[in-house]
Amino acid sequence: MTGHDRDELPGIDIGSVELRRIELPLVTPFQTSFGTWSFRDILLVHVIATGPDGPVEGWGECVAGTQPLYSSEYTAAAEEVTAEHLLPRLFAAGVGHADQVEGALAEVRGHRMAKAAVEAAVLDAELRAAGRSMAEHLGATADRVPVGVSIGILPTIEDLVATAGRHLDEGYARIKVKIKPGWDVEPCRRLREALGGDFGLQVDANAAYRPGDVDTLRALDEFDLLLIEQPYPEERIVDNIELVRALRTPVCLDETIVDEAVCDDVLRLGAADVINIKPGRVGGHLAGKRIHDACLAAGVPVWHGGMLETGVGRAANLALAALPGFTLPGDISAAARYWATDIVTEPAVLEPDGTIRVPSGPGIGVDIDLGVLADVTTSVALHERP
Ligand code: OSB
Ligand code: MG
């Protein structure tokens, strides 16, 4: 086992939790097979607590989108379930350690993105109180992680080639292209023709294909892709087993992997060659670490997904992505790829070698820019422990 036992951590006394909604415009709209995101409407969970040395705070970012299009969760529902169902249970259980959060909230079904944000905030506060970084706590073995860029569906293939070329020039370690029926084989062909065969290229369908599309998916084999992400709907595990056998391109699952149990089924069935880990999707960074451990033991490579996070979520993701099983570049681009102004004082920057540094300070290792936060806040509600 790598990482530290929570028993070594002194724990915290949670006095209140602030739920804060913010709205941030994306520098460029992001189109997927399921819809277009032009801004992010984000729920932030802010834990206000007391540690052994006095007051301490922690922050967690909920990755739910404004609308229930990527998954059934969405921001307003995440805020409601957190306020009405999660925080009362957190307080009633007297949670003082992050690894108690999952158990305290377990009787609430689903809502993993909301639960993950609560756990992240408690973990950040607990680790800040202990003076320990999240990376060290989770068992990170790297201080920088290789990262790529996820490029949305664009108006023309020329736009796509220009955008991908610019990101490769910036130094990104690989390009991911969103695909959908009608925007798949030709975009890949033109990218390889224009930019060559030696850069890492992968595609993400966000569940837009059906088994009847297998010929189109097989046509992608000629482009030497690192992987194809989530071709079929979330629940179609058996269809996915057949696809793994039908394609040369490694098949990766994102939406399907909603928790450890599903990941275990997928590993045992050989229903994926690669797993995308998003802490929000699986219920938290601690569950994400356990899924990482299971995949590492099974010899299945993992990579860290992204949900267009601010610097808060990005810092926590960098800590997890520094674990040894994350052998493929993550969807953890520099802050500038998403935001004109991030809400943290040290936004993530791309190093010339295509990596981003893993924060090493206590907790998530970045601080909130309170001035920016105030400017982008749309609502705040304080929930005090009864
Ligand atoms: O499917 O990976 C996805 C963004 C929002 C919702 C789903 C996905 C994505 C991305 C963006 O691909 C990754 C990023 O944060 O850069
Ligand atoms: Mg995806």
Short mmCIF file of C-alpha atoms in Angstrom, two decimals, residues 223-373:
data_model
loop_
_atom_site.label_atom_id
_atom_site.label_comp_id
_atom_site.label_asym_id
_atom_site.label_seq_id
_atom_site.Cartn_x
_atom_site.Cartn_y
_atom_site.Cartn_z
CA PHE A 223 -5.57 6.03 -37.59
CA ASP A 224 -3.52 4.34 -34.86
CA LEU A 225 -5.59 5.87 -32.06
CA LEU A 226 -4.52 5.54 -28.42
CA LEU A 227 -8.12 4.64 -27.63
CA ILE A 228 -11.77 5.20 -28.39
CA GLU A 229 -13.67 6.45 -25.36
CA GLN A 230 -17.27 5.46 -24.53
CA PRO A 231 -18.63 4.56 -27.96
CA TYR A 232 -21.85 2.98 -26.63
CA PRO A 233 -24.39 4.00 -23.98
CA GLU A 234 -23.42 3.68 -20.36
CA GLU A 235 -25.38 0.46 -19.66
CA ARG A 236 -24.29 -1.58 -22.73
CA ILE A 237 -21.56 -3.70 -21.16
CA VAL A 238 -22.05 -6.84 -23.28
CA ASP A 239 -22.07 -4.82 -26.52
CA ASN A 240 -18.83 -3.35 -25.31
CA ILE A 241 -17.24 -6.79 -24.85
CA GLU A 242 -18.04 -7.51 -28.50
CA LEU A 243 -16.57 -4.19 -29.55
CA VAL A 244 -13.34 -4.84 -27.65
CA ARG A 245 -13.00 -7.98 -29.79
CA ALA A 246 -14.00 -6.29 -33.04
CA LEU A 247 -11.59 -3.35 -32.90
CA ARG A 248 -7.83 -3.06 -32.98
CA THR A 249 -8.17 0.34 -31.30
CA PRO A 250 -8.25 0.00 -27.49
CA VAL A 251 -11.75 0.61 -26.12
CA CYS A 252 -11.96 2.90 -23.06
CA LEU A 253 -14.94 3.44 -20.77
CA ASP A 254 -15.89 6.75 -19.14
CA GLU A 255 -19.67 7.09 -18.47
CA THR A 256 -20.10 3.33 -17.79
CA ILE A 257 -17.70 3.33 -14.85
CA VAL A 258 -20.01 4.83 -12.24
CA ASP A 259 -18.41 3.06 -9.28
CA GLU A 260 -15.99 0.40 -8.11
CA ALA A 261 -18.46 -2.45 -8.53
CA VAL A 262 -19.15 -1.67 -12.19
CA CYS A 263 -15.44 -1.26 -12.80
CA ASP A 264 -14.86 -4.66 -11.21
CA ASP A 265 -17.47 -6.22 -13.55
CA VAL A 266 -15.88 -4.53 -16.56
CA LEU A 267 -12.43 -5.79 -15.60
CA ARG A 268 -13.65 -9.34 -14.99
CA LEU A 269 -15.61 -9.40 -18.25
CA GLY A 270 -12.86 -7.84 -20.35
CA ALA A 271 -15.33 -5.13 -21.39
CA ALA A 272 -12.68 -2.42 -21.73
CA ASP A 273 -8.98 -2.17 -22.58
CA VAL A 274 -8.52 1.14 -20.75
CA ILE A 275 -10.39 2.94 -17.95
CA ASN A 276 -11.00 6.68 -17.62
CA ILE A 277 -11.10 7.74 -13.95
CA LYS A 278 -13.09 10.84 -12.99
CA PRO A 279 -13.42 11.25 -9.23
CA GLY A 280 -16.78 13.02 -9.56
CA ARG A 281 -18.27 10.23 -11.67
CA VAL A 282 -17.22 7.47 -9.23
CA GLY A 283 -18.15 9.24 -5.99
CA GLY A 284 -14.86 10.72 -4.86
CA HIS A 285 -11.09 10.81 -5.04
CA LEU A 286 -10.84 7.99 -2.51
CA ALA A 287 -13.04 5.74 -4.70
CA GLY A 288 -10.98 6.92 -7.68
CA LYS A 289 -7.84 5.76 -5.92
CA ARG A 290 -9.38 2.35 -5.19
CA ILE A 291 -10.41 1.98 -8.84
CA HIS A 292 -6.86 2.92 -9.82
CA ASP A 293 -5.51 0.23 -7.49
CA ALA A 294 -7.88 -2.40 -8.93
CA CYS A 295 -6.94 -1.52 -12.52
CA LEU A 296 -3.24 -1.51 -11.69
CA ALA A 297 -3.59 -4.98 -10.15
CA ALA A 298 -5.52 -6.15 -13.25
CA GLY A 299 -2.90 -4.68 -15.61
CA VAL A 300 -5.44 -2.32 -17.19
CA PRO A 301 -4.09 1.18 -17.91
CA VAL A 302 -5.98 4.18 -16.57
CA TRP A 303 -5.95 7.89 -17.30
CA HIS A 304 -7.49 10.86 -15.55
CA GLY A 305 -10.55 12.39 -17.17
CA GLY A 306 -11.72 15.98 -16.87
CA MET A 307 -15.02 17.82 -16.49
CA LEU A 308 -13.90 21.36 -17.36
CA GLU A 309 -12.91 22.00 -13.74
CA THR A 310 -11.76 25.23 -12.15
CA GLY A 311 -8.43 25.30 -10.35
CA VAL A 312 -10.07 23.75 -7.27
CA GLY A 313 -11.10 20.51 -8.94
CA ARG A 314 -8.03 20.52 -11.18
CA ALA A 315 -5.60 20.61 -8.23
CA ALA A 316 -7.29 17.60 -6.59
CA ASN A 317 -7.29 15.76 -9.94
CA LEU A 318 -3.56 16.39 -10.40
CA ALA A 319 -2.93 14.75 -7.02
CA LEU A 320 -4.80 11.60 -8.05
CA ALA A 321 -3.33 11.55 -11.56
CA ALA A 322 0.16 11.36 -10.01
CA LEU A 323 -0.47 7.75 -8.93
CA PRO A 324 1.56 5.11 -10.80
CA GLY A 325 -1.26 3.44 -12.77
CA PHE A 326 -2.06 6.67 -14.66
CA THR A 327 0.10 5.80 -17.64
CA LEU A 328 -1.81 7.71 -20.34
CA PRO A 329 -1.98 11.55 -20.50
CA GLY A 330 -4.90 13.07 -18.59
CA ASP A 331 -7.67 15.47 -19.62
CA ILE A 332 -6.15 17.99 -17.23
CA SER A 333 -5.17 20.91 -19.43
CA ALA A 334 -3.75 24.22 -18.24
CA ALA A 335 -6.23 26.69 -16.77
CA ALA A 336 -5.81 28.98 -19.80
CA ARG A 337 -7.42 26.36 -22.05
CA TYR A 338 -10.67 26.87 -20.13
CA TRP A 339 -10.72 30.22 -18.29
CA ALA A 340 -9.74 33.83 -18.81
CA THR A 341 -9.51 34.07 -15.00
CA ASP A 342 -9.38 31.02 -12.76
CA ILE A 343 -10.64 31.13 -9.16
CA VAL A 344 -7.31 30.01 -7.65
CA THR A 345 -4.21 32.11 -7.04
CA GLU A 346 -1.90 29.65 -8.86
CA PRO A 347 -3.72 28.40 -11.96
CA ALA A 348 -2.30 25.25 -13.58
CA VAL A 349 0.28 25.95 -16.30
CA LEU A 350 1.67 23.64 -18.98
CA GLU A 351 5.38 22.83 -18.68
CA PRO A 352 7.41 22.70 -21.92
CA ASP A 353 7.54 18.89 -21.67
CA GLY A 354 3.75 18.50 -21.86
CA THR A 355 3.22 18.03 -18.14
CA ILE A 356 1.56 19.95 -15.30
CA ARG A 357 3.10 20.12 -11.85
CA VAL A 358 1.29 18.37 -9.03
CA PRO A 359 0.63 20.86 -6.20
CA SER A 360 2.69 19.98 -3.13
CA GLY A 361 1.26 22.28 -0.45
CA PRO A 362 -1.17 21.10 2.24
CA GLY A 363 -4.52 19.77 1.01
CA ILE A 364 -5.17 20.48 -2.66
CA GLY A 365 -2.18 22.84 -2.51
CA VAL A 366 -3.79 25.86 -4.16
CA ASP A 367 -5.57 28.83 -2.60
CA ILE A 368 -8.81 30.46 -3.64
CA ASP A 369 -8.61 33.96 -5.09
CA LEU A 370 -11.34 35.44 -2.91
CA GLY A 371 -11.72 38.53 -5.08
CA VAL A 372 -12.34 36.50 -8.22
CA LEU A 373 -14.58 34.13 -6.28
#
